[in-house]
Each structure stands twice: as structure tokens, then as C-alpha cells.
Short mmCIF file of C-alpha atoms and ligand atoms in Angstrom, two decimals:
data_model
loop_
_atom_site.label_atom_id
_atom_site.label_comp_id
_atom_site.label_asym_id
_atom_site.label_seq_id
_atom_site.Cartn_x
_atom_site.Cartn_y
_atom_site.Cartn_z
CA UNK A 1197 -175.98 67.83 -167.56
CA UNK A 1198 -172.61 68.98 -168.73
CA UNK A 1199 -171.01 70.85 -171.54
CA UNK A 1200 -168.77 69.36 -174.17
CA UNK A 1201 -165.14 69.39 -173.08
CA UNK A 1202 -163.13 72.22 -174.63
CA UNK A 1203 -161.08 71.36 -177.69
CA UNK A 1204 -157.33 71.99 -177.67
CA UNK A 1205 -154.92 71.93 -180.58
CA UNK A 1206 -153.56 68.59 -181.76
CA UNK A 1207 -150.13 70.29 -181.70
CA UNK A 1208 -147.01 69.42 -183.69
CA UNK A 1209 -146.30 66.05 -182.04
CA UNK A 1210 -149.39 64.01 -182.90
CA UNK A 1211 -147.15 61.83 -185.11
CA UNK A 1212 -146.35 59.95 -181.89
CA UNK A 1213 -149.62 58.09 -182.57
CA UNK A 1214 -149.39 58.15 -186.36
CA UNK A 1215 -149.90 54.93 -188.32
CA UNK A 1216 -149.36 55.35 -192.05
CA UNK A 1217 -151.53 52.31 -192.76
CA UNK A 1218 -154.62 54.31 -191.76
CA UNK A 1219 -154.34 56.37 -194.95
CA UNK A 1220 -155.46 53.37 -197.01
CA UNK A 1221 -159.11 52.53 -196.39
CA UNK A 1222 -158.86 49.62 -198.81
CA UNK A 1223 -156.18 47.81 -196.77
CA UNK A 1224 -158.60 45.11 -195.63
CA UNK A 1225 -159.39 44.14 -199.21
CA UNK A 1226 -162.50 46.22 -199.84
CA UNK A 1227 -163.87 45.90 -203.35
CA UNK A 1228 -165.11 48.84 -205.36
CA UNK A 1229 -163.83 51.81 -207.31
CA UNK A 1230 -160.50 52.65 -205.71
CA UNK A 1231 -159.57 56.31 -205.72
CA UNK A 1232 -156.84 58.46 -204.29
CA UNK A 1233 -157.92 61.66 -202.54
CA UNK A 1234 -155.04 64.09 -202.36
CA UNK A 1235 -154.47 67.77 -201.83
CA UNK A 1236 -152.39 70.39 -200.11
CA UNK A 1237 -153.20 72.20 -196.88
CA UNK A 1238 -152.12 75.83 -197.13
CA UNK A 1239 -152.07 78.67 -194.62
CA UNK A 1240 -153.03 82.33 -195.10
CA UNK A 1241 -149.68 83.10 -196.76
CA UNK A 1242 -150.02 80.15 -199.13
CA UNK A 1243 -147.36 78.26 -197.20
CA UNK A 1244 -147.81 74.52 -196.74
CA UNK A 1245 -149.05 73.20 -193.41
CA UNK A 1246 -146.62 70.34 -193.03
CA UNK A 1247 -147.78 69.00 -189.67
CA UNK A 1248 -151.54 68.61 -190.19
CA UNK A 1249 -153.66 65.53 -189.60
CA UNK A 1250 -156.40 64.90 -192.15
CA UNK A 1251 -159.18 62.49 -191.26
CA UNK A 1252 -161.96 61.36 -193.57
CA UNK A 1253 -165.30 59.69 -192.98
CA UNK A 1254 -167.78 58.44 -195.55
CA UNK A 1255 -171.09 56.65 -195.14
CA UNK A 1256 -170.96 55.08 -198.56
CA UNK A 1257 -169.95 52.37 -199.26
CA UNK A 1258 -171.30 51.39 -195.83
CA UNK A 1259 -168.56 50.46 -193.38
CA UNK A 1260 -167.95 46.73 -193.02
CA UNK A 1261 -165.30 44.21 -192.04
CA UNK A 1262 -163.36 45.13 -195.15
CA UNK A 1263 -164.10 48.84 -195.33
CA UNK A 1264 -163.71 51.08 -192.25
CA UNK A 1265 -165.12 54.22 -193.88
CA UNK A 1266 -162.59 56.23 -191.87
CA UNK A 1267 -158.98 57.10 -192.51
CA UNK A 1268 -156.21 59.38 -191.37
CA UNK A 1269 -153.23 60.86 -193.18
CA UNK A 1270 -150.48 63.30 -192.38
CA UNK A 1271 -149.41 66.21 -194.55
CA UNK A 1272 -145.82 66.18 -195.75
CA UNK A 1273 -143.29 69.01 -196.21
CA UNK A 1274 -145.28 70.30 -199.20
CA UNK A 1275 -148.53 70.20 -197.20
CA UNK A 1276 -149.74 67.22 -199.24
CA UNK A 1277 -152.00 64.49 -197.87
CA UNK A 1278 -152.83 61.27 -199.71
CA UNK A 1279 -155.63 58.86 -198.88
CA UNK A 1280 -156.75 55.76 -200.74
CA UNK A 1281 -160.41 54.91 -200.48
CA UNK A 1282 -163.46 53.76 -202.43
CA UNK A 1283 -165.46 56.27 -204.41
CA UNK A 1284 -168.71 56.94 -202.56
CA UNK A 1285 -172.11 56.92 -204.20
CA UNK A 1286 -175.06 59.18 -203.36
CA UNK A 1287 -176.43 59.03 -199.82
CA UNK A 1288 -179.75 60.07 -198.31
CA UNK A 1289 -180.12 63.64 -197.18
CA UNK A 1290 -182.61 65.12 -194.76
CA UNK A 1291 -186.26 64.62 -195.57
CA UNK A 1292 -186.64 63.32 -199.09
CA UNK A 1293 -183.44 64.87 -200.39
CA UNK A 1294 -180.45 63.08 -201.80
CA UNK A 1295 -176.84 64.10 -201.25
CA UNK A 1296 -174.28 63.96 -204.01
CA UNK A 1297 -171.35 61.59 -203.42
CA UNK A 1298 -169.03 63.16 -200.85
CA UNK A 1299 -166.39 62.48 -198.25
CA UNK A 1300 -166.36 64.36 -194.93
CA UNK A 1301 -162.98 65.84 -193.97
CA UNK A 1302 -161.74 66.76 -190.50
CA UNK A 1303 -158.65 68.98 -190.38
CA UNK A 1304 -156.50 69.01 -187.25
CA UNK A 1305 -153.26 70.92 -186.90
CA UNK A 1306 -150.94 72.95 -184.78
CA UNK A 1307 -152.43 76.45 -184.83
CA UNK A 1308 -155.99 75.12 -184.98
CA UNK A 1309 -157.60 75.24 -181.55
CA UNK A 1310 -160.58 73.27 -182.85
CA UNK A 1311 -160.76 70.87 -185.77
CA UNK A 1312 -162.25 72.19 -189.00
CA UNK A 1313 -164.77 70.30 -191.07
CA UNK A 1314 -165.28 70.39 -194.81
CA UNK A 1315 -166.31 68.00 -197.57
CA UNK A 1316 -164.92 66.68 -200.80
CA UNK A 1317 -167.47 66.37 -203.60
CA UNK A 1318 -166.55 65.12 -207.07
CA UNK A 1319 -166.33 67.23 -210.21
CA UNK A 1320 -168.89 66.58 -212.97
CA UNK A 1321 -171.24 64.62 -210.74
CA UNK A 1322 -174.79 65.39 -211.91
CA UNK A 1323 -176.15 65.30 -208.35
CA UNK A 1324 -173.87 68.19 -207.39
CA UNK A 1325 -176.46 70.49 -208.99
CA UNK A 1326 -179.11 69.48 -206.45
CA UNK A 1327 -177.03 68.59 -203.40
CA UNK A 1328 -178.59 70.49 -200.45
CA UNK A 1329 -175.26 71.70 -199.06
CA UNK A 1330 -173.74 72.72 -202.40
CA UNK A 1331 -176.95 74.50 -203.39
CA UNK A 1332 -176.89 76.43 -200.11
CA UNK A 1333 -173.52 77.98 -200.97
CA UNK A 1334 -174.47 80.87 -203.23
CA UNK A 1335 -171.04 81.98 -204.43
CA UNK A 1336 -169.83 79.57 -207.15
CA UNK A 1337 -166.20 80.26 -206.24
CA UNK A 1338 -166.86 79.27 -202.64
CA UNK A 1339 -168.81 76.22 -203.75
CA UNK A 1340 -165.85 75.17 -205.88
CA UNK A 1341 -163.66 74.88 -202.78
CA UNK A 1342 -165.60 71.71 -201.89
CA UNK A 1343 -165.33 70.05 -205.28
CA UNK A 1344 -162.40 67.74 -205.94
CA UNK A 1345 -161.05 67.76 -209.47
CA UNK A 1346 -159.92 64.75 -211.43
CA UNK A 1347 -156.15 65.06 -211.71
CA UNK A 1348 -155.36 61.68 -213.29
CA UNK A 1349 -157.22 58.41 -213.64
CA UNK A 1350 -158.56 57.65 -210.17
CA UNK A 1351 -156.77 60.60 -208.54
CA UNK A 1352 -158.92 63.36 -207.09
CA UNK A 1353 -157.46 66.63 -205.80
CA UNK A 1354 -158.92 68.93 -203.19
CA UNK A 1355 -156.66 71.64 -201.82
CA UNK A 1356 -157.59 73.09 -198.45
CA UNK A 1357 -156.91 76.78 -197.89
CA UNK A 1358 -157.24 77.64 -194.23
CA UNK A 1359 -157.33 81.40 -194.63
CA UNK A 1360 -157.64 84.25 -197.12
CA UNK A 1361 -157.94 84.10 -200.88
CA UNK A 1362 -160.03 81.13 -202.02
CA UNK A 1363 -160.47 80.14 -198.41
CA UNK A 1364 -162.12 76.72 -198.15
CA UNK A 1365 -165.73 76.68 -197.01
CA UNK A 1366 -165.68 75.18 -193.51
CA UNK A 1367 -168.88 73.74 -192.17
CA UNK A 1368 -170.69 74.50 -188.93
CA UNK A 1369 -171.85 71.03 -188.05
CA UNK B 668 -186.70 62.62 -181.31
CA UNK B 669 -184.22 65.06 -182.71
CA UNK B 670 -181.09 63.02 -183.53
CA UNK B 671 -178.90 66.02 -184.30
CA UNK B 672 -175.98 66.79 -182.07
CA UNK B 673 -176.54 70.07 -180.30
CA UNK B 674 -174.35 73.11 -180.87
CA UNK B 675 -171.47 73.83 -178.50
CA UNK B 676 -172.51 75.99 -175.54
CA UNK B 677 -171.32 79.60 -175.81
CA UNK B 678 -167.84 80.23 -174.43
CA UNK B 679 -167.03 76.58 -173.78
CA UNK B 680 -164.83 76.13 -176.85
CA UNK B 681 -161.73 78.14 -177.80
CA UNK B 682 -161.99 80.54 -180.75
CA UNK B 683 -159.92 79.79 -183.83
CA UNK B 684 -158.20 83.18 -183.73
CA UNK B 685 -156.11 83.35 -180.57
CA UNK B 686 -153.74 86.33 -180.86
CA UNK B 687 -151.61 85.14 -177.92
CA UNK B 688 -151.10 81.77 -179.64
CA UNK B 689 -149.05 82.78 -182.67
CA UNK B 690 -149.63 79.55 -184.54
CA UNK B 691 -153.26 80.51 -185.10
CA UNK B 692 -152.43 83.77 -186.94
CA UNK B 693 -152.19 82.29 -190.45
CA UNK B 694 -154.26 79.19 -189.85
CA UNK B 695 -157.62 80.48 -188.65
CA UNK B 696 -160.30 80.91 -191.31
CA UNK B 697 -161.48 84.50 -191.76
CA UNK B 698 -164.97 83.66 -193.00
CA UNK B 699 -167.67 82.40 -190.64
CA UNK B 700 -168.36 78.69 -190.85
CA UNK B 701 -171.10 77.79 -193.30
CA UNK B 702 -174.21 76.61 -191.45
CA UNK B 703 -175.65 73.29 -192.52
CA UNK B 704 -178.15 70.84 -191.06
CA UNK B 705 -176.52 67.62 -189.92
CA UNK B 706 -176.98 64.62 -192.18
CA UNK B 707 -176.21 60.94 -191.89
CA UNK B 708 -172.59 61.88 -192.64
CA UNK B 709 -172.34 63.86 -189.39
CA UNK B 710 -174.66 61.81 -187.16
CA UNK B 711 -172.86 58.51 -187.79
CA UNK B 712 -169.20 57.75 -187.38
CA UNK B 713 -166.44 55.17 -187.49
CA UNK B 714 -166.28 52.13 -185.21
CA UNK B 715 -162.90 50.99 -183.95
CA UNK B 716 -162.20 47.45 -182.83
CA UNK B 717 -159.48 46.29 -180.47
CA UNK B 718 -158.57 43.76 -183.13
CA UNK B 719 -157.31 46.48 -185.45
CA UNK B 720 -156.42 49.00 -182.74
CA UNK B 721 -154.77 47.02 -179.94
CA UNK B 722 -155.05 48.34 -176.40
CA UNK B 723 -151.90 50.00 -175.03
CA UNK B 724 -152.92 50.78 -171.46
CA UNK B 725 -149.43 50.70 -169.94
CA UNK B 726 -147.24 53.43 -171.39
CA UNK B 727 -144.52 53.02 -168.76
CA UNK B 728 -142.65 50.19 -170.44
CA UNK B 729 -140.75 49.86 -173.69
CA UNK B 730 -141.72 47.16 -176.16
CA UNK B 731 -138.96 45.00 -174.62
CA UNK B 732 -140.40 45.54 -171.14
CA UNK B 733 -137.84 48.05 -169.82
CA UNK B 734 -139.24 50.67 -167.48
CA UNK B 735 -139.42 54.34 -168.40
CA UNK B 736 -138.06 56.93 -165.99
CA UNK B 737 -140.27 59.36 -164.12
CA UNK B 738 -143.23 59.45 -161.79
CA UNK B 739 -145.76 56.71 -162.57
CA UNK B 740 -149.35 57.95 -162.67
CA UNK B 741 -152.73 56.34 -163.25
CA UNK B 742 -155.14 58.43 -165.31
CA UNK B 743 -158.78 57.36 -165.30
CA UNK B 744 -162.18 58.85 -165.84
CA UNK B 745 -165.51 58.58 -167.54
CA UNK B 746 -166.67 59.73 -170.92
CA UNK B 747 -170.24 60.97 -170.81
CA UNK B 748 -172.42 62.89 -173.22
CA UNK B 749 -173.95 66.25 -172.32
CA UNK B 750 -176.93 64.51 -170.73
CA UNK B 751 -174.73 62.40 -168.48
CA UNK B 752 -175.11 59.21 -170.48
CA UNK B 753 -171.96 57.08 -170.70
CA UNK B 754 -170.20 56.78 -174.04
CA UNK B 755 -169.41 53.05 -174.14
CA UNK B 756 -166.76 51.17 -176.11
CA UNK B 757 -165.22 54.23 -177.71
CA UNK B 758 -161.55 54.56 -178.59
CA UNK B 759 -159.29 56.95 -176.68
CA UNK B 760 -155.88 57.83 -178.10
CA UNK B 761 -153.20 59.33 -175.88
CA UNK B 762 -149.81 60.91 -176.54
CA UNK B 763 -147.41 62.94 -174.44
CA UNK B 764 -143.88 64.03 -173.63
CA UNK B 765 -141.78 62.00 -171.19
CA UNK B 766 -140.74 62.96 -167.69
CA UNK B 767 -138.03 65.33 -168.94
CA UNK B 768 -140.47 67.27 -171.13
CA UNK B 769 -139.29 65.80 -174.40
CA UNK B 770 -141.35 64.03 -177.06
CA UNK B 771 -140.00 60.94 -178.79
CA UNK B 772 -140.37 62.84 -182.07
CA UNK B 773 -137.69 64.12 -184.47
CA UNK B 774 -139.21 67.61 -184.55
CA UNK B 775 -138.71 68.01 -180.80
CA UNK B 776 -135.36 69.73 -180.39
CA UNK B 777 -135.74 70.53 -176.70
CA UNK B 778 -132.38 70.00 -175.02
CA UNK B 779 -133.61 67.57 -172.39
CA UNK B 780 -132.68 63.91 -172.04
CA UNK B 781 -134.74 61.50 -174.09
CA UNK B 782 -135.83 58.23 -172.56
CA UNK B 783 -135.36 55.22 -174.87
CA UNK B 784 -137.95 53.34 -172.83
CA UNK B 785 -140.74 55.89 -173.26
CA UNK B 786 -142.41 56.49 -176.62
CA UNK B 787 -145.44 58.23 -175.15
CA UNK B 788 -148.35 56.67 -177.05
CA UNK B 789 -151.32 54.91 -175.54
CA UNK B 790 -154.73 53.62 -176.59
CA UNK B 791 -157.67 52.42 -174.52
CA UNK B 792 -161.39 51.81 -174.98
CA UNK B 793 -164.15 52.79 -172.59
CA UNK B 794 -166.16 50.03 -170.93
CA UNK B 795 -169.96 49.75 -170.97
CA UNK B 796 -170.21 52.58 -168.38
CA UNK B 797 -167.88 54.89 -170.29
CA UNK B 798 -164.92 54.31 -167.95
CA UNK B 799 -161.32 54.27 -169.10
CA UNK B 800 -157.97 53.98 -167.35
CA UNK B 801 -154.30 53.86 -168.25
CA UNK B 802 -150.88 53.92 -166.65
CA UNK B 803 -148.24 56.39 -167.74
CA UNK B 804 -145.43 58.70 -166.63
CA UNK B 805 -146.17 62.23 -165.52
CA UNK B 806 -145.09 64.40 -168.47
CA UNK B 807 -142.62 67.23 -167.93
CA UNK B 808 -143.09 70.86 -168.93
CA UNK B 809 -141.37 71.94 -172.14
CA UNK B 810 -140.40 75.23 -173.76
CA UNK B 811 -141.94 76.36 -177.06
CA UNK B 812 -141.15 79.32 -179.29
CA UNK B 813 -144.47 81.18 -178.92
CA UNK B 814 -143.12 84.06 -176.85
CA UNK B 815 -140.14 84.82 -174.62
CA UNK B 816 -139.68 82.14 -171.96
CA UNK B 817 -142.80 80.28 -173.07
CA UNK B 818 -143.35 76.88 -171.43
CA UNK B 819 -146.23 74.49 -171.92
CA UNK B 820 -147.75 73.32 -168.65
CA UNK B 821 -147.58 69.58 -168.01
CA UNK B 822 -150.19 68.03 -170.26
CA UNK B 823 -151.37 64.83 -171.91
CA UNK B 824 -152.93 64.93 -175.40
CA UNK B 825 -156.20 63.03 -175.87
CA UNK B 826 -158.22 62.04 -178.92
CA UNK B 827 -161.86 60.93 -178.62
CA UNK B 828 -164.30 59.79 -181.29
CA UNK B 829 -167.63 59.06 -179.62
CA UNK B 830 -170.60 57.79 -181.61
CA UNK B 831 -170.46 60.15 -184.61
CA UNK B 832 -168.33 62.29 -186.90
CA UNK B 833 -169.92 65.24 -185.06
CA UNK B 834 -168.58 64.11 -181.66
CA UNK B 835 -164.88 64.16 -182.61
CA UNK B 836 -162.82 65.79 -179.88
CA UNK B 837 -159.11 66.45 -179.50
CA UNK B 838 -158.02 68.02 -176.25
CA UNK B 839 -155.31 68.22 -173.61
CA UNK B 840 -155.44 67.25 -169.95
CA UNK B 841 -153.60 69.42 -167.45
CA UNK B 842 -152.50 68.89 -163.84
CA UNK B 843 -153.83 70.63 -160.72
CA UNK B 844 -151.72 73.39 -159.21
CA UNK B 845 -149.46 73.84 -162.24
CA UNK B 846 -148.04 77.40 -162.05
CA UNK B 847 -147.58 77.45 -165.83
CA UNK B 848 -151.33 77.31 -166.51
CA UNK B 849 -151.66 81.03 -165.80
CA UNK B 850 -149.26 81.84 -168.64
CA UNK B 851 -150.34 79.32 -171.27
CA UNK B 852 -152.21 80.87 -174.22
CA UNK B 853 -153.53 77.49 -175.37
CA UNK B 854 -155.11 76.64 -172.01
CA UNK B 855 -156.36 80.19 -171.52
CA UNK B 856 -157.94 80.55 -174.97
CA UNK B 857 -161.27 79.06 -173.88
CA UNK B 858 -163.37 82.01 -172.65
CA UNK B 859 -165.42 80.19 -170.00
CA UNK B 860 -163.52 79.73 -166.73
CA UNK B 861 -165.40 76.57 -165.75
CA UNK B 862 -164.75 75.06 -169.17
CA UNK B 863 -161.02 75.72 -168.73
CA UNK B 864 -161.01 74.22 -165.27
CA UNK B 865 -162.62 71.05 -166.57
CA UNK B 866 -159.41 70.46 -168.56
CA UNK B 867 -157.50 70.12 -165.27
CA UNK B 868 -157.46 66.58 -163.89
CA UNK B 869 -158.25 66.06 -160.24
CA UNK B 870 -155.81 64.32 -157.91
CA UNK B 871 -157.62 61.24 -156.62
CA UNK B 872 -156.41 59.35 -153.56
CA UNK B 873 -158.94 56.58 -154.26
CA UNK B 874 -157.35 56.00 -157.62
CA UNK B 875 -153.84 56.17 -156.17
CA UNK B 876 -152.24 52.74 -155.74
CA UNK B 877 -150.25 52.40 -152.51
CA UNK B 878 -146.50 52.07 -153.06
CA UNK B 879 -147.01 52.32 -156.83
CA UNK B 880 -148.56 55.35 -158.55
CA UNK B 881 -150.56 58.54 -157.97
CA UNK B 882 -154.04 58.67 -159.47
CA UNK B 883 -155.58 61.48 -161.52
CA UNK B 884 -159.19 61.67 -162.64
CA UNK B 885 -160.10 63.22 -165.97
CA UNK B 886 -163.76 63.08 -166.97
CA UNK B 887 -164.72 64.09 -170.48
CA UNK B 888 -168.00 65.20 -172.03
CA UNK B 889 -168.85 64.66 -175.70
CA UNK B 890 -171.68 66.36 -177.56
CA UNK B 891 -175.21 65.19 -176.77
CA UNK B 892 -178.18 64.78 -179.10
CA UNK B 893 -181.26 66.91 -179.25
CA UNK B 894 -182.12 70.37 -178.02
CA UNK B 895 -180.84 71.33 -174.58
CA UNK B 896 -183.52 71.08 -171.86
CA UNK B 897 -183.05 74.82 -171.25
CA UNK B 898 -184.21 75.52 -174.77
CA UNK B 899 -187.25 73.33 -174.18
FE1 LIG C 2775 -147.81 68.76 -176.19
#
């Protein structure tokens, strides 16, 4: 028996291991609906977090030789991250439920002692109305912090506000 | 069997708001995390292959084979889950400052000599029993602007994935007997003393290679599945 090792911040120098190629989940030739997931990471003063590490994981399409399902991107001086992936479809939920299409997001940064977890759902997806997680968030404004908006053809935006007004809903998973 | 990963034990993880670590002031969420049952999204996770993520188990040499300066050390350990089961074939990422306490990173302005032969990145995979090992240079302490005369203790950054999105872990390994640990707000932010001490590697004479390098042991625990036995 043991307890999970304590988390420590990723710090400002994680770029030592950065590989920009990891931001493109389609780099092995995966076929499907290519999308860009982009957004800004902002602190409690609305200032950009320019040294964050954003990781994503999705279970649909299932990971394969051509699709890792996982990616990593940095944020730039404006706090912006950009990932290229395939648009997920619905996935099974607990019991007999179904989850709306979503991408899990892990946020790591200087000033974060433990990574934060949130999700990107997709605007105007009918299943959003019955998704167990979205339904469990009563305040529509809070729910909206998990829903990416279509910015241009194939480009979905989800800004992540770490603190304060319109603070992103972070998940206890 | 309950496949969910169990919650973190009280006190064993740092809070997000750490007043002594100034960087957390504007970056910690104010609202409590939203509870949600784990789904397939959290209980599964990425697989990494050595084909796409080549092993870099010797950090002491430049790409052209020139040797970095500093004290060579071997760091090794096991990755287990909370029930003591090994976590096999999982990727471990490593990064650190060089012997002088400087990162090979443009944002590091510390006025200490940089070492052209040390970039400070490593990558290994655990074996079937959860064991990993790599060779590096003992990192130096470095100043940071958190408070007057603030210095980070010697440390190595680690990234672990484990079997699921829910087992992601980023941490730092420290060295035994470091006088700076007592003053470091990052190390000291975890409330539980034993949990803090588990971040300190143990000097290991068995791991030490005669006439070559000192050995340090750093064992890591990732989240386990199911309810804790104490909860029945
Ligand atoms: Fe560091």
C-alpha cells in the first residue's frame, strides 16, 4: 500500500522536453474530420499564461497506429495553444448513458501545483443537452466554459480562464 | 470490480493556492472542482511506443558524444500503483538544469555558465516490473524571483503517464540532505510530511557504480483502482 506521489509544478522550463510535432494528432496520416482546437489560457487578471502546457486525450476516434488520441501543445506569448486533431464522435458513458463528443484537457503550468482537468465539448451538438457531465452543471454560464465555439471552418475555440470571472469549470476526476 | 481510480489521500497532494509560492496567486481556481464520476475518457489513456518516443537514458553526453560537466549520477526506481502493483511499460520524461544550476532554455537568465554538452532532457520506459533507470548529471541549485534570496533545491523534473488519463503525474525529485529544502515553498506546499519526504530520493550504494557514478533511488506511486481497503 502506498499513496500517490505528490504532484509538483511543471515549472517554466518544461520546454526542454517540448516537441512541436506532438500538437498535431493527425501527423501519422489519420483519416477523418480534421479540426483545430485553439484557445487562450488566461490568469485571474486576464493576462495570458505564456508558459503553459496543454495536453489532450480523446477516446474517439479510437487510438490506432495512425491516431495517437493524445497531443501536447505549448501556449505562446498571447497564451494561445493550437492543436490539430480529428473531431470525436459520441462515446459511451456510465451505465446506459451516452456522452456527447468531447476532448479531455489537462492543463499544466508554472503556478499550478497540480494539473487541472477540463473538457472541450462542441457547440450545437444535440447530445450536449443530455450529456451527463454537462447536465450536472446547473449554471448555464459555467456549463458554457466547457463548450468550444466554431470560430472558422474546422477551427474550434475554447478559452481557459484559470481564476475569477468566467472561471473555467475544472473537473474533480 | 470498481475500475475507477481512487481519490487522492488527504494531505498527500499540494493545494492549488500556495501563498508562499507567488506564481499560484493568479493561477489557482477559486471555485471548487466540479465532481464527476470517471468515464472511459478518464479510465483509459494514451500509449507511447519507443518507436515514436525514442529512449534517451544517457543525459550526460551531447548528440555528438561530448561529455557534459558535473557529477554523474544514476537515478533508478520503480513505479507502482497504490496497491503495490508495478506499472509496466510506461513512459517517463525527465528534464533538469545542468551542474551549474542553469537550464538550456532561453528563459533562464541565471548568470551561471551554460554547458553546451548538456541539454537536460531524458526519456525512459519502465520494464515489466515497473523499473526504470537513467544516467544524468546532478543538477545545481538555482535562484528564482519568488522572494528575497530564493533558491530552488537541487531537483529533477519528472513526467509520468501510467495506464490512464486519471493517472497523469508531474512531479520533482529532490536530493537527501539538501539545506534548501527547508526554505522551498514548492517542496513544502504538500501538507503531509511523509508525502513530502517521498519526493526526496534515497542515496543507494547498491546502485552506485564503482569509479563511475553515485546512485539515487526514486520510487513513484501512481493512483490505484478501486476503493481503498481501509474504506472496505
Ligand atoms: Fe526546475
